[in-house]
Tab-separated table of C-alpha atoms in Angstrom:
chain	number	residue	atom	x	y	z
A	1	MET	CA	0.000	0.000	0.000
A	2	CYS	CA	2.600	2.525	1.113
A	3	THR	CA	6.015	2.432	2.680
A	4	LEU	CA	7.917	4.984	4.739
A	5	GLU	CA	11.685	5.140	4.656
A	6	LYS	CA	14.135	7.562	6.235
A	7	ARG	CA	17.247	8.575	4.343
A	8	GLY	CA	19.263	10.939	6.455
A	9	GLN	CA	16.866	13.784	7.101
A	10	LEU	CA	14.546	12.879	4.245
A	11	PHE	CA	11.352	10.899	4.718
A	12	LEU	CA	10.457	8.940	1.608
A	13	LEU	CA	6.777	8.029	1.412
A	14	LYS	CA	5.994	5.690	-1.446
A	15	LEU	CA	2.699	4.425	-2.844
A	16	THR	CA	3.723	0.884	-3.635
A	17	GLY	CA	2.883	-1.715	-6.263
A	18	ASN	CA	2.005	-1.429	-9.922
A	19	GLY	CA	-1.665	-0.600	-9.444
A	20	GLU	CA	-3.500	2.724	-9.749
A	21	HIS	CA	-2.961	3.661	-6.078
A	22	ARG	CA	-6.637	4.517	-5.826
A	23	LEU	CA	-7.324	6.496	-2.676
A	24	ASN	CA	-9.577	3.998	-0.932
A	25	PRO	CA	-10.192	4.178	2.850
A	26	THR	CA	-7.383	1.696	3.629
A	27	LEU	CA	-4.699	3.483	1.616
A	28	LEU	CA	-5.836	6.820	3.028
A	29	ASP	CA	-5.565	5.435	6.575
A	30	ASN	CA	-2.079	4.066	5.801
A	31	LEU	CA	-0.963	7.406	4.417
A	32	ARG	CA	-2.314	9.248	7.436
A	33	SER	CA	-0.562	6.953	9.852
A	34	ALA	CA	2.687	7.419	7.930
A	35	ILE	CA	2.253	11.191	8.317
A	36	THR	CA	1.548	10.758	12.036
A	37	GLN	CA	4.721	8.687	12.327
A	38	ILE	CA	6.731	11.400	10.537
A	39	ARG	CA	5.264	14.109	12.725
A	40	SER	CA	6.173	12.267	15.918
A	41	ASP	CA	9.750	11.573	14.836
A	42	PRO	CA	12.089	13.571	17.137
A	43	SER	CA	14.095	15.011	14.228
A	44	SER	CA	10.987	16.079	12.312
A	45	SER	CA	11.596	19.818	12.636
A	46	ARG	CA	14.793	19.516	10.601
A	47	SER	CA	13.436	17.071	8.019
A	48	LEU	CA	11.620	16.977	4.706
A	49	LEU	CA	9.007	14.707	3.114
A	50	ILE	CA	9.189	13.317	-0.427
A	51	THR	CA	6.093	11.503	-1.687
A	52	THR	CA	6.347	9.289	-4.733
A	53	SER	CA	5.004	6.049	-6.202
A	54	ASP	CA	5.828	2.867	-8.051
A	55	GLY	CA	4.541	2.089	-11.516
A	56	LYS	CA	2.470	3.967	-14.089
A	57	PHE	CA	0.382	5.933	-11.618
A	58	PHE	CA	1.026	8.458	-8.871
A	59	SER	CA	-2.643	8.042	-8.016
A	60	ASN	CA	-5.668	7.668	-10.252
A	61	GLY	CA	-7.998	9.269	-7.716
A	62	TYR	CA	-10.674	7.900	-5.421
A	63	ASP	CA	-11.754	4.285	-5.590
A	64	LEU	CA	-14.890	4.951	-7.640
A	65	ALA	CA	-15.695	1.250	-8.090
A	66	LEU	CA	-15.794	0.948	-4.298
A	67	ALA	CA	-17.989	4.048	-4.030
A	68	GLU	CA	-20.302	2.568	-6.632
A	69	SER	CA	-20.711	-0.628	-4.570
A	70	ASP	CA	-21.200	1.298	-1.311
A	71	PRO	CA	-22.155	4.966	-1.715
A	72	SER	CA	-21.594	5.717	1.983
A	73	LEU	CA	-17.875	5.240	1.293
A	74	ARG	CA	-17.869	8.374	-0.865
A	75	VAL	CA	-18.185	10.509	2.213
A	76	VAL	CA	-15.631	8.370	4.067
A	77	MET	CA	-12.994	8.749	1.345
A	78	ASP	CA	-13.665	12.472	0.996
A	79	SER	CA	-13.367	12.933	4.735
A	80	LYS	CA	-10.134	10.926	4.998
A	81	LEU	CA	-8.516	12.800	2.110
A	82	ARG	CA	-9.530	16.140	3.659
A	83	SER	CA	-7.753	15.081	6.850
A	84	LEU	CA	-4.689	13.885	4.956
A	85	VAL	CA	-4.390	17.126	2.986
A	86	ALA	CA	-4.924	19.185	6.147
A	87	ASP	CA	-2.129	17.122	7.754
A	88	LEU	CA	0.151	17.833	4.800
A	89	ILE	CA	-0.638	21.534	4.981
A	90	SER	CA	0.218	21.710	8.666
A	91	LEU	CA	3.206	19.340	8.428
A	92	PRO	CA	6.217	20.910	10.171
A	93	MET	CA	8.572	20.324	7.255
A	94	PRO	CA	8.789	21.085	3.531
A	95	THR	CA	7.164	18.584	1.191
A	96	ILE	CA	8.006	17.464	-2.349
A	97	ALA	CA	5.804	15.405	-4.666
A	98	ALA	CA	7.975	13.414	-7.070
A	99	VAL	CA	5.312	12.682	-9.684
A	100	THR	CA	6.493	9.668	-11.634
A	101	GLY	CA	3.097	8.620	-13.014
A	102	HIS	CA	-0.408	9.808	-13.796
A	103	ALA	CA	-2.129	11.870	-11.128
A	104	SER	CA	-5.886	12.199	-11.657
A	105	ALA	CA	-8.643	13.959	-9.744
A	106	ALA	CA	-8.072	13.271	-6.020
A	107	GLY	CA	-4.592	12.006	-7.004
A	108	PHE	CA	-3.873	15.343	-8.691
A	109	VAL	CA	-5.048	17.153	-5.552
A	110	LEU	CA	-2.749	14.963	-3.428
A	111	ALA	CA	0.231	15.886	-5.630
A	112	MET	CA	-0.668	19.598	-5.517
A	113	SER	CA	-0.884	19.432	-1.711
A	114	HIS	CA	2.913	19.363	-1.625
A	115	ASP	CA	5.125	22.479	-1.617
A	116	TYR	CA	7.159	21.390	-4.648
A	117	VAL	CA	6.001	19.294	-7.584
A	118	LEU	CA	8.711	17.578	-9.608
A	119	MET	CA	7.502	15.535	-12.539
A	120	ARG	CA	8.807	13.252	-15.237
A	121	ARG	CA	8.345	14.648	-18.721
A	122	ASP	CA	8.708	11.453	-20.748
A	123	ARG	CA	5.331	10.073	-19.657
A	124	GLY	CA	2.357	10.710	-17.495
A	125	PHE	CA	-0.025	13.590	-16.969
A	126	LEU	CA	-1.943	15.533	-14.345
A	127	TYR	CA	-5.641	15.336	-15.051
A	128	MET	CA	-8.797	16.650	-13.387
A	129	SER	CA	-10.890	13.885	-14.870
A	130	GLU	CA	-14.196	14.767	-13.246
A	131	LEU	CA	-15.808	16.467	-16.254
A	132	ASP	CA	-14.974	13.495	-18.465
A	133	ILE	CA	-16.526	11.039	-15.987
A	134	GLU	CA	-19.533	13.240	-15.167
A	135	LEU	CA	-18.608	14.138	-11.619
A	136	VAL	CA	-18.617	17.639	-10.186
A	137	ILE	CA	-15.495	18.906	-8.474
A	138	PRO	CA	-15.781	19.409	-4.686
A	139	ALA	CA	-15.386	22.979	-3.467
A	140	TRP	CA	-12.294	22.117	-1.460
A	141	PHE	CA	-10.589	20.660	-4.573
A	142	VAL	CA	-11.343	23.988	-6.260
A	143	ALA	CA	-9.743	25.802	-3.308
A	144	VAL	CA	-6.528	23.769	-3.748
A	145	ILE	CA	-6.563	24.419	-7.506
A	146	ARG	CA	-7.103	28.163	-7.026
A	147	MET	CA	-4.237	28.312	-4.532
A	148	LYS	CA	-1.797	26.306	-6.615
A	149	ILE	CA	-2.698	27.490	-10.103
A	150	GLY	CA	-2.499	31.247	-10.541
A	151	SER	CA	-3.767	31.892	-14.018
A	152	PRO	CA	-7.546	31.921	-14.648
A	153	ALA	CA	-6.962	30.415	-18.105
A	154	ALA	CA	-4.875	27.563	-16.669
A	155	ARG	CA	-7.522	26.860	-14.012
A	156	ARG	CA	-10.119	26.732	-16.773
A	157	ASP	CA	-7.906	24.413	-18.858
A	158	VAL	CA	-7.499	22.085	-15.886
A	159	MET	CA	-11.094	22.063	-14.616
A	160	LEU	CA	-13.278	22.957	-17.569
A	161	THR	CA	-11.350	21.554	-20.533
A	162	ALA	CA	-10.179	18.558	-18.461
A	163	GLU	CA	-6.777	18.880	-20.091
A	164	LYS	CA	-4.304	16.056	-19.644
A	165	VAL	CA	-1.444	18.204	-18.405
A	166	THR	CA	2.022	16.972	-19.336
A	167	ALA	CA	5.056	18.089	-17.342
A	168	GLU	CA	5.830	20.635	-20.048
A	169	ARG	CA	2.367	22.176	-19.847
A	170	GLY	CA	2.534	21.904	-16.061
A	171	LEU	CA	5.673	24.044	-16.124
A	172	GLU	CA	3.917	26.645	-18.305
A	173	MET	CA	0.912	26.664	-15.985
A	174	GLY	CA	3.060	26.964	-12.885
A	175	ILE	CA	1.773	23.711	-11.391
A	176	VAL	CA	5.068	21.861	-11.879
A	177	ASP	CA	8.347	23.263	-10.573
A	178	SER	CA	10.736	21.222	-12.718
A	179	SER	CA	10.701	18.243	-15.064
A	180	TYR	CA	13.009	15.280	-15.696
A	181	GLY	CA	13.690	12.644	-18.320
A	182	SER	CA	12.582	9.586	-16.350
A	183	ALA	CA	11.056	8.354	-13.100
A	184	ALA	CA	14.485	7.625	-11.631
A	185	GLU	CA	15.779	11.089	-12.537
A	186	THR	CA	12.710	12.677	-10.947
A	187	ILE	CA	13.263	10.873	-7.643
A	188	GLU	CA	16.978	11.627	-7.726
A	189	ALA	CA	16.203	15.323	-8.284
A	190	ALA	CA	13.681	15.305	-5.441
A	191	ILE	CA	16.288	13.839	-3.099
A	192	LYS	CA	18.866	16.386	-4.238
A	193	LEU	CA	16.394	19.263	-3.777
A	194	GLY	CA	15.355	17.850	-0.425
A	195	GLU	CA	18.957	17.725	0.777
A	196	GLU	CA	19.546	21.287	-0.404
A	197	ILE	CA	16.474	22.563	1.453
A	198	VAL	CA	17.350	20.688	4.638
A	199	ARG	CA	20.901	22.099	4.479
A	200	ARG	CA	19.401	25.604	4.825
A	201	GLY	CA	18.400	24.617	8.340
A	202	VAL	CA	14.789	25.735	8.185
A	203	ASP	CA	12.845	25.388	11.440
A	204	GLY	CA	10.070	22.985	10.483
A	205	TYR	CA	7.604	24.293	13.053
A	206	VAL	CA	7.899	27.834	11.768
A	207	TYR	CA	7.716	26.540	8.173
A	208	GLY	CA	4.560	24.541	8.900
A	209	ARG	CA	2.857	27.522	10.566
A	210	MET	CA	3.762	29.786	7.658
A	211	ARG	CA	2.364	27.300	5.183
A	212	GLU	CA	-0.868	27.111	7.162
A	213	THR	CA	-1.139	30.892	7.045
A	214	LEU	CA	-0.485	30.937	3.317
A	215	LEU	CA	-3.052	28.210	2.700
A	216	LYS	CA	-5.586	29.487	5.218
A	217	GLN	CA	-8.354	29.712	2.639
A	218	VAL	CA	-7.761	26.098	1.602
A	219	LEU	CA	-7.822	24.896	5.228
A	220	HIS	CA	-11.030	26.825	5.767
A	221	THR	CA	-12.702	25.186	2.785
A	222	ILE	CA	-11.431	21.724	3.812
A	223	GLY	CA	-12.870	22.228	7.265
A	224	SER	CA	-16.194	23.404	5.914
A	225	ASN	CA	-18.738	20.613	5.516
A	226	GLU	CA	-20.710	22.677	3.095
A	227	SER	CA	-21.695	20.742	0.026
A	228	ALA	CA	-23.571	22.401	-2.807
A	229	SER	CA	-26.783	20.713	-1.716
A	230	ASN	CA	-26.359	22.003	1.832
A	231	ARG	CA	-25.946	25.475	0.457
A	232	MET	CA	-29.149	25.096	-1.537
A	233	ARG	CA	-31.036	23.977	1.574
A	234	ASN	CA	-29.647	26.787	3.690
A	235	SER	CA	-30.025	29.550	1.143
A	236	GLY	CA	-33.756	30.010	1.749
A	237	SER	CA	-33.405	31.154	5.340
A	238	LYS	CA	-32.818	34.839	5.969
A	239	LEU	CA	-33.039	34.474	9.738
B	1	MET	CA	-30.903	42.629	-33.593
B	2	CYS	CA	-29.702	39.135	-32.685
B	3	THR	CA	-30.242	35.625	-33.993
B	4	LEU	CA	-29.677	32.072	-32.788
B	5	GLU	CA	-28.774	29.428	-35.365
B	6	LYS	CA	-27.975	25.758	-34.910
B	7	ARG	CA	-25.184	24.143	-36.936
B	8	GLY	CA	-24.877	20.527	-35.856
B	9	ASP	CA	-23.777	20.645	-32.210
B	10	LEU	CA	-23.001	24.343	-32.364
B	11	PHE	CA	-25.366	27.147	-31.379
B	12	LEU	CA	-24.377	30.364	-33.115
B	13	LEU	CA	-25.547	33.543	-31.392
B	14	THR	CA	-25.036	36.576	-33.629
B	15	LEU	CA	-25.546	40.268	-32.893
B	16	THR	CA	-26.701	41.351	-36.325
B	17	GLY	CA	-26.532	44.619	-38.240
B	18	ASP	CA	-23.708	47.047	-38.836
B	19	ASP	CA	-24.230	49.140	-35.713
B	20	GLU	CA	-22.442	49.266	-32.365
B	21	HIS	CA	-24.621	46.491	-30.836
B	22	ARG	CA	-25.101	48.592	-27.738
B	23	PHE	CA	-26.927	46.958	-24.860
B	24	HIS	CA	-30.297	48.614	-24.470
B	25	PRO	CA	-33.268	47.106	-22.567
B	26	ASP	CA	-34.624	45.590	-25.817
B	27	THR	CA	-31.330	44.011	-26.934
B	28	ILE	CA	-30.696	42.782	-23.400
B	29	SER	CA	-34.092	41.161	-23.387
B	30	SER	CA	-33.569	39.564	-26.836
B	31	VAL	CA	-30.153	38.175	-25.957
B	32	LEU	CA	-31.504	36.775	-22.691
B	33	SER	CA	-34.353	35.083	-24.484
B	34	LEU	CA	-32.013	33.512	-27.073
B	35	LEU	CA	-29.746	32.219	-24.296
B	36	GLU	CA	-32.784	30.690	-22.611
B	37	GLN	CA	-33.680	29.086	-25.939
B	38	ALA	CA	-30.173	27.611	-26.304
B	39	LYS	CA	-30.394	26.294	-22.756
B	40	SER	CA	-33.737	24.621	-23.379
B	41	GLN	CA	-32.470	22.973	-26.567
B	42	SER	CA	-29.105	21.902	-25.173
B	43	THR	CA	-27.956	18.294	-25.329
B	44	ARG	CA	-24.684	16.512	-24.649
B	45	GLY	CA	-22.033	18.010	-26.894
B	46	SER	CA	-23.769	21.371	-27.372
B	47	VAL	CA	-21.494	24.403	-27.654
B	48	LEU	CA	-22.346	28.119	-27.923
B	49	ILE	CA	-20.376	30.496	-30.155
B	50	THR	CA	-21.220	34.195	-29.904
B	51	THR	CA	-20.198	36.679	-32.534
B	52	ALA	CA	-21.388	39.879	-34.247
B	53	HIS	CA	-21.446	41.629	-37.601
B	54	GLY	CA	-19.593	44.784	-38.548
B	55	LYS	CA	-16.900	46.789	-36.774
B	56	PHE	CA	-18.159	46.170	-33.238
B	57	PHE	CA	-18.698	43.120	-31.096
B	58	SER	CA	-20.464	45.467	-28.688
B	59	ASN	CA	-19.714	49.024	-27.621
B	60	GLY	CA	-21.405	48.742	-24.228
B	61	PHE	CA	-24.598	50.181	-22.829
B	62	ASP	CA	-26.789	52.534	-24.816
B	63	LEU	CA	-25.690	55.769	-23.155
B	64	ALA	CA	-27.618	57.877	-25.707
B	65	TRP	CA	-30.826	56.161	-24.572
B	66	ALA	CA	-29.933	56.992	-20.981
B	67	GLN	CA	-29.276	60.649	-21.868
B	68	ALA	CA	-32.566	60.799	-23.814
B	69	ALA	CA	-34.413	60.518	-20.482
B	70	GLY	CA	-34.154	64.311	-20.439
B	71	SER	CA	-32.987	64.802	-16.881
B	72	GLN	CA	-29.983	63.887	-14.754
B	73	THR	CA	-32.142	61.691	-12.508
B	74	GLY	CA	-33.808	60.096	-15.507
B	75	ALA	CA	-30.438	59.328	-17.099
B	76	VAL	CA	-29.107	57.798	-13.886
B	77	ASN	CA	-32.247	55.680	-13.548
B	78	ARG	CA	-31.954	54.410	-17.103
B	79	MET	CA	-28.252	53.558	-16.567
B	80	HIS	CA	-29.183	51.735	-13.382
B	81	GLN	CA	-31.921	49.874	-15.244
B	82	MET	CA	-29.471	48.668	-17.895
B	83	VAL	CA	-26.833	47.666	-15.318
B	84	GLU	CA	-29.398	45.661	-13.352
B	85	SER	CA	-31.118	44.034	-16.320
B	86	PHE	CA	-27.771	43.039	-17.849
B	87	LYS	CA	-26.821	40.984	-14.801
B	88	PRO	CA	-29.175	38.100	-15.785
B	89	VAL	CA	-27.487	37.936	-19.212
B	90	ILE	CA	-24.126	37.372	-17.517
B	91	ALA	CA	-25.736	34.903	-15.125
B	92	ALA	CA	-27.334	33.033	-18.041
B	93	LEU	CA	-23.928	32.618	-19.682
B	94	PHE	CA	-22.336	31.332	-16.474
B	95	ASP	CA	-25.268	28.971	-16.016
B	96	LEU	CA	-25.399	27.723	-19.601
B	97	PRO	CA	-25.093	23.929	-19.727
B	98	MET	CA	-22.515	23.898	-22.531
B	99	PRO	CA	-19.070	25.356	-23.322
B	100	THR	CA	-19.211	28.961	-24.560
B	101	ILE	CA	-16.856	30.717	-26.959
B	102	ALA	CA	-16.788	34.408	-27.924
B	103	ALA	CA	-15.535	35.168	-31.437
B	104	LEU	CA	-14.740	38.894	-31.400
B	105	ASN	CA	-15.248	40.315	-34.858
B	106	GLY	CA	-14.403	43.819	-33.641
B	107	HIS	CA	-14.353	46.209	-30.692
B	108	ALA	CA	-15.586	45.128	-27.297
B	109	ALA	CA	-16.055	47.909	-24.777
B	110	ALA	CA	-17.440	48.174	-21.251
B	111	SER	CA	-20.492	45.904	-20.906
B	112	GLY	CA	-19.622	44.598	-24.393
B	113	LEU	CA	-16.304	43.380	-23.004
B	114	MET	CA	-18.105	41.963	-19.961
B	115	PHE	CA	-20.330	40.039	-22.356
B	116	ALA	CA	-17.248	38.633	-24.116
B	117	LEU	CA	-15.480	37.718	-20.864
B	118	SER	CA	-18.547	35.824	-19.671
B	119	HIS	CA	-17.657	33.137	-22.185
B	120	ASP	CA	-15.345	30.215	-21.343
B	121	TYR	CA	-13.021	30.963	-24.282
B	122	VAL	CA	-12.433	34.332	-25.972
B	123	PHE	CA	-10.831	34.685	-29.392
B	124	MET	CA	-10.204	38.028	-31.047
B	125	ARG	CA	-8.669	39.335	-34.254
B	126	ASN	CA	-5.050	40.296	-34.680
B	127	ASP	CA	-5.690	43.005	-37.246
B	128	ARG	CA	-8.741	44.822	-35.936
B	129	GLY	CA	-10.745	45.406	-32.828
B	130	VAL	CA	-9.766	46.608	-29.395
B	131	LEU	CA	-10.792	45.838	-25.834
B	132	TYR	CA	-11.655	48.982	-23.952
B	133	MET	CA	-13.032	49.664	-20.486
B	134	SER	CA	-14.325	53.156	-21.154
B	135	GLU	CA	-15.654	53.811	-17.673
B	136	VAL	CA	-12.540	55.582	-16.414
B	137	ASP	CA	-12.651	57.946	-19.424
B	138	LEU	CA	-16.405	58.551	-19.150
B	139	GLY	CA	-16.385	59.040	-15.422
B	140	LEU	CA	-18.747	56.154	-14.814
B	141	PRO	CA	-18.445	53.966	-11.744
B	142	LEU	CA	-17.878	50.254	-12.217
B	143	PRO	CA	-20.798	48.033	-11.171
B	144	ASP	CA	-19.832	45.493	-8.506
B	145	TYR	CA	-20.324	42.470	-10.741
B	146	PHE	CA	-18.079	44.021	-13.418
B	147	ALA	CA	-15.281	44.298	-10.855
B	148	ALA	CA	-15.924	40.723	-9.726
B	149	MET	CA	-15.660	39.539	-13.352
B	150	PHE	CA	-12.250	41.131	-13.776
B	151	ALA	CA	-11.001	39.718	-10.511
B	152	ALA	CA	-12.230	36.271	-11.575
B	153	LYS	CA	-11.054	36.205	-15.167
B	154	ILE	CA	-7.939	38.364	-15.288
B	155	GLY	CA	-5.047	36.964	-13.335
B	156	THR	CA	-2.428	39.629	-12.855
B	157	SER	CA	-2.795	42.980	-11.171
B	158	ILE	CA	-0.879	44.557	-14.053
B	159	ALA	CA	-3.431	43.298	-16.555
B	160	ARG	CA	-6.318	44.487	-14.371
B	161	ARG	CA	-4.712	47.910	-14.021
B	162	GLU	CA	-4.142	48.201	-17.771
B	163	LEU	CA	-7.723	47.280	-18.468
B	164	LEU	CA	-9.560	49.162	-15.732
B	165	LEU	CA	-7.413	52.121	-14.764
B	166	SER	CA	-5.414	53.131	-17.818
B	167	GLY	CA	-8.232	53.763	-20.304
B	168	LYS	CA	-6.147	51.821	-22.798
B	169	LYS	CA	-7.539	50.388	-26.039
B	170	ILE	CA	-5.988	46.956	-26.033
B	171	LYS	CA	-5.308	45.193	-29.319
B	172	GLY	CA	-5.234	41.441	-29.929
B	173	GLU	CA	-1.553	40.708	-29.388
B	174	GLU	CA	-1.420	42.628	-26.122
B	175	ALA	CA	-4.711	41.091	-24.968
B	176	VAL	CA	-3.172	37.634	-25.353
B	177	ALA	CA	0.029	38.711	-23.573
B	178	LEU	CA	-2.018	40.108	-20.669
B	179	GLY	CA	-3.997	36.868	-20.451
B	180	ILE	CA	-7.321	38.597	-21.172
B	181	VAL	CA	-8.135	36.544	-24.286
B	182	ASP	CA	-7.128	33.062	-25.339
B	183	SER	CA	-6.125	33.788	-28.894
B	184	ALA	CA	-5.652	36.619	-31.400
B	185	ALA	CA	-4.111	34.598	-34.160
B	186	HIS	CA	-6.314	35.579	-37.070
B	187	ASP	CA	-6.354	38.502	-39.453
B	188	SER	CA	-9.983	38.417	-40.492
B	189	VAL	CA	-13.506	37.824	-39.259
B	190	GLU	CA	-13.632	34.530	-41.152
B	191	GLY	CA	-10.355	33.492	-39.526
B	192	VAL	CA	-11.525	34.088	-35.969
B	193	VAL	CA	-14.941	32.520	-36.561
B	194	ASP	CA	-13.386	29.448	-38.218
B	195	ALA	CA	-11.000	29.072	-35.283
B	196	THR	CA	-13.856	29.210	-32.777
B	197	VAL	CA	-15.910	26.740	-34.817
B	198	SER	CA	-12.933	24.406	-34.852
B	199	LEU	CA	-12.511	24.692	-31.061
B	200	GLY	CA	-16.269	24.308	-30.676
B	201	GLN	CA	-16.278	21.084	-32.644
B	202	SER	CA	-13.434	19.600	-30.602
B	203	LEU	CA	-15.251	20.491	-27.363
B	204	ALA	CA	-18.532	19.125	-28.753
B	205	ALA	CA	-16.828	15.828	-29.517
B	206	LYS	CA	-16.285	15.316	-25.769
B	207	LYS	CA	-20.040	14.871	-25.393
B	208	TRP	CA	-19.917	16.344	-21.897
B	209	ASN	CA	-22.929	16.350	-19.607
B	210	GLY	CA	-24.083	19.992	-19.736
B	211	GLU	CA	-25.330	20.139	-16.128
B	212	VAL	CA	-22.015	18.835	-14.818
B	213	TYR	CA	-20.143	21.267	-17.102
B	214	ALA	CA	-22.132	24.249	-15.820
B	215	SER	CA	-21.669	23.105	-12.235
B	216	ILE	CA	-17.894	22.853	-12.630
B	217	ARG	CA	-17.830	26.247	-14.362
B	218	LYS	CA	-19.707	27.873	-11.517
B	219	SER	CA	-17.410	26.300	-8.929
B	220	LEU	CA	-14.461	27.794	-10.818
B	221	TYR	CA	-15.766	31.339	-10.144
B	222	PRO	CA	-17.323	31.172	-6.675
B	223	GLY	CA	-17.195	34.895	-5.811
B	224	LEU	CA	-18.706	36.098	-9.066
B	225	CYS	CA	-21.363	33.376	-9.083
B	226	ALA	CA	-22.417	34.211	-5.547
B	227	MET	CA	-22.894	37.804	-6.698
B	228	LEU	CA	-24.981	36.581	-9.630
B	229	SER	CA	-26.999	34.372	-7.241
B	230	LEU	CA	-25.867	31.213	-8.999
B	231	THR	CA	-25.318	27.991	-7.107
B	232	ALA	CA	-24.260	24.585	-8.376
B	233	LYS	CA	-27.254	22.281	-8.716
B	234	ILE	CA	-25.480	19.004	-8.104
B	235	ALA	CA	-23.979	18.096	-4.751
B	236	ALA	CA	-20.235	17.499	-4.848
B	237	SER	CA	-19.107	13.940	-4.224
B	238	PRO	CA	-16.157	11.718	-4.991
């Protein structure tokens, strides 16, 4: 499901196996406990997290087949991912997503929830697939997108054209920080960048608090349980 | 005044005649009714392309009609009437259950530019036509939903300043550089219309669910949509 390794001051969190790394409740729980483990490590304030994956996919989003078989799990997965992303936002250390495979929908949001996004340019794309599979995009996903993607045209391309964003386009859009020729090169670059950042001696607690301040709007939307249908129900009352 | 044509998957909304296509209560009402027609006839794969004839896409509100009220109060009331009645046109475009593309044949000023920007994609000509927010030159205040549109659709503060505070008439190449329009690659009306038809056909081929499309569009512009009293109809879920 996922493994956690420590290399010097770098935590390496990997979504394992050759599958789609669909964010089902189990994987989400595993990821959250890995983050809890990182947070409680005594050297955490001088560390850095790199998240990556095996195989063709970074993550292909929520486990929709599971949600189809048991609709109550939709809420469960949404809730667990909200918590995971909130954890990443408050994490007292810099974070790097080494995107070595496709990242779709919730998987794309997970990648964007990191401070740096390094991506391979020989294969793979970032893709908000919702429009193509007839799902609306949750408000808190939109909050992450608006925070991480500055240009209105790029946001439209991602959400409303459902563009399959290659590393090259990701660079243009400002979603991707740098791109590399292969999966191995991407991970190597993430480690190198991680070591460079850690060498600067940043205080992780201060860093984490600053990130929370910067992403305050996102945290607010994550914490809000307002769905569109709730808003419709509440909008009638002027009391 | 304006017509709605269907060409396969594409709805073509045209502001007809060689005039300035100023927004006046009658034109506003006609455009609104055609948008409602497009909405009622929409299916998967529908796309709207809006264009106009002549030198102007639209030169904004009919200020002469406002002045013709005969008094200062009368003029202000008529302006207010146009500003208020135009809001549903913008709302209708944001609510439309299909991708929307503006093909600017010519100048787009003030509410005419607002009309253009209300579309998902905006193409203009390279050789002719300018974008112009005349309000600063005319001494007219900016309605709140106009300001919200610029905040939503124009990404840099430099571009917003150039458009709203400098009184500049912005040509195609600069409009692309400032991120106000998507493309200004063509040197003729036919060129820009063909390009939008081509984009329209590729979007139509996706056969998107219009309700989902509109819902995602509205979630992309939460501040502006709240001001236009638009909410997404479908509850968000994984």
